Tab-separated table of N, CA and C in Angstrom:
chain	number	residue	atom	x	y	z
A	436	MET	N	106.844	187.896	-147.863
A	436	MET	CA	108.156	188.129	-148.411
A	436	MET	C	108.074	188.108	-149.934
A	437	SER	N	108.860	188.954	-150.597
A	437	SER	CA	108.873	189.042	-152.060
A	437	SER	C	109.578	187.845	-152.670
A	438	GLU	N	109.150	187.506	-153.854
A	438	GLU	CA	109.828	186.448	-154.600
A	438	GLU	C	110.490	187.081	-155.806
A	439	PHE	N	111.762	186.771	-156.011
A	439	PHE	CA	112.510	187.320	-157.131
A	439	PHE	C	112.594	186.295	-158.247
A	440	ASP	N	112.449	186.773	-159.486
A	440	ASP	CA	112.634	185.911	-160.642
A	440	ASP	C	114.079	185.912	-161.111
A	441	LEU	N	114.797	187.004	-160.794
A	441	LEU	CA	116.161	187.142	-161.293
A	441	LEU	C	116.947	188.095	-160.407
A	442	VAL	N	118.184	187.740	-160.129
A	442	VAL	CA	119.109	188.616	-159.417
A	442	VAL	C	120.374	188.682	-160.253
A	443	ILE	N	120.835	189.904	-160.533
A	443	ILE	CA	122.034	190.090	-161.353
A	443	ILE	C	123.133	190.687	-160.484
A	444	PHE	N	124.295	190.050	-160.485
A	444	PHE	CA	125.469	190.568	-159.796
A	444	PHE	C	126.428	191.098	-160.849
A	445	ASP	N	126.712	192.385	-160.797
A	445	ASP	CA	127.618	193.028	-161.758
A	445	ASP	C	128.986	193.181	-161.097
A	446	CYS	N	129.743	192.103	-161.041
A	446	CYS	CA	131.018	192.099	-160.314
A	446	CYS	C	132.167	192.711	-161.104
A	447	ASP	N	132.016	192.879	-162.401
A	447	ASP	CA	133.123	193.412	-163.204
A	447	ASP	C	132.848	194.804	-163.756
A	448	GLY	N	131.716	195.405	-163.405
A	448	GLY	CA	131.439	196.776	-163.807
A	448	GLY	C	130.965	196.952	-165.233
A	449	VAL	N	130.496	195.898	-165.870
A	449	VAL	CA	130.031	196.003	-167.257
A	449	VAL	C	128.683	196.723	-167.336
A	450	LEU	N	127.772	196.401	-166.444
A	450	LEU	CA	126.437	197.005	-166.489
A	450	LEU	C	126.426	198.398	-165.876
A	451	ILE	N	127.133	198.565	-164.783
A	451	ILE	CA	127.212	199.856	-164.094
A	451	ILE	C	128.672	200.121	-163.768
A	452	ASP	N	129.169	201.298	-164.148
A	452	ASP	CA	130.553	201.660	-163.842
A	452	ASP	C	130.621	202.044	-162.368
A	453	SER	N	130.873	201.059	-161.524
A	453	SER	CA	130.801	201.263	-160.080
A	453	SER	C	132.151	201.560	-159.436
A	454	GLU	N	133.208	201.688	-160.223
A	454	GLU	CA	134.536	201.918	-159.650
A	454	GLU	C	134.584	203.214	-158.842
A	455	ILE	N	134.045	204.294	-159.388
A	455	ILE	CA	134.091	205.582	-158.686
A	455	ILE	C	133.223	205.550	-157.431
A	456	ILE	N	132.101	204.851	-157.482
A	456	ILE	CA	131.239	204.712	-156.302
A	456	ILE	C	131.981	203.953	-155.212
A	457	SER	N	132.628	202.875	-155.583
A	457	SER	CA	133.394	202.074	-154.630
A	457	SER	C	134.539	202.876	-154.028
A	458	ALA	N	135.241	203.633	-154.859
A	458	ALA	CA	136.366	204.441	-154.385
A	458	ALA	C	135.889	205.515	-153.411
A	459	ARG	N	134.781	206.155	-153.718
A	459	ARG	CA	134.244	207.190	-152.823
A	459	ARG	C	133.808	206.595	-151.487
A	460	MET	N	133.210	205.413	-151.534
A	460	MET	CA	132.804	204.747	-150.295
A	460	MET	C	134.023	204.371	-149.456
A	461	LEU	N	135.091	203.908	-150.105
A	461	LEU	CA	136.320	203.571	-149.396
A	461	LEU	C	136.898	204.803	-148.708
A	462	VAL	N	136.976	205.919	-149.427
A	462	VAL	CA	137.489	207.166	-148.854
A	462	VAL	C	136.629	207.600	-147.669
A	463	ALA	N	135.318	207.510	-147.804
A	463	ALA	CA	134.410	207.919	-146.728
A	463	ALA	C	134.587	207.047	-145.487
A	464	GLU	N	134.678	205.747	-145.678
A	464	GLU	CA	134.836	204.844	-144.533
A	464	GLU	C	136.187	205.027	-143.859
A	465	LEU	N	137.245	205.179	-144.642
A	465	LEU	CA	138.564	205.403	-144.057
A	465	LEU	C	138.608	206.734	-143.321
A	466	SER	N	137.950	207.742	-143.875
A	466	SER	CA	137.880	209.047	-143.228
A	466	SER	C	137.163	208.945	-141.884
A	467	ARG	N	136.109	208.160	-141.866
A	467	ARG	CA	135.359	207.934	-140.628
A	467	ARG	C	136.246	207.300	-139.557
A	468	LEU	N	137.234	206.519	-139.996
A	468	LEU	CA	138.167	205.879	-139.070
A	468	LEU	C	139.384	206.750	-138.770
A	469	GLY	N	139.410	207.964	-139.345
A	469	GLY	CA	140.510	208.883	-139.092
A	469	GLY	C	141.681	208.728	-140.040
A	470	LEU	N	141.495	208.008	-141.130
A	470	LEU	CA	142.554	207.798	-142.116
A	470	LEU	C	142.255	208.599	-143.374
A	471	THR	N	143.293	209.084	-144.036
A	471	THR	CA	143.134	209.869	-145.254
A	471	THR	C	143.943	209.232	-146.370
A	472	ILE	N	143.335	209.104	-147.550
A	472	ILE	CA	144.059	208.600	-148.718
A	472	ILE	C	143.786	209.516	-149.901
A	473	ASP	N	144.696	209.522	-150.854
A	473	ASP	CA	144.539	210.246	-152.115
A	473	ASP	C	144.158	209.264	-153.206
A	474	LEU	N	143.258	209.671	-154.056
A	474	LEU	CA	142.901	208.840	-155.212
A	474	LEU	C	143.387	209.497	-156.470
């Protein structure tokens, strides 16, 4: 098993602008469940 020296959690989007990724994943998952939303 690998050993990590450091793990970074970017919960506020400072390092990576993940808002659009999260929104697209939400739309995809809801679509898979038969629901549609507008962003």
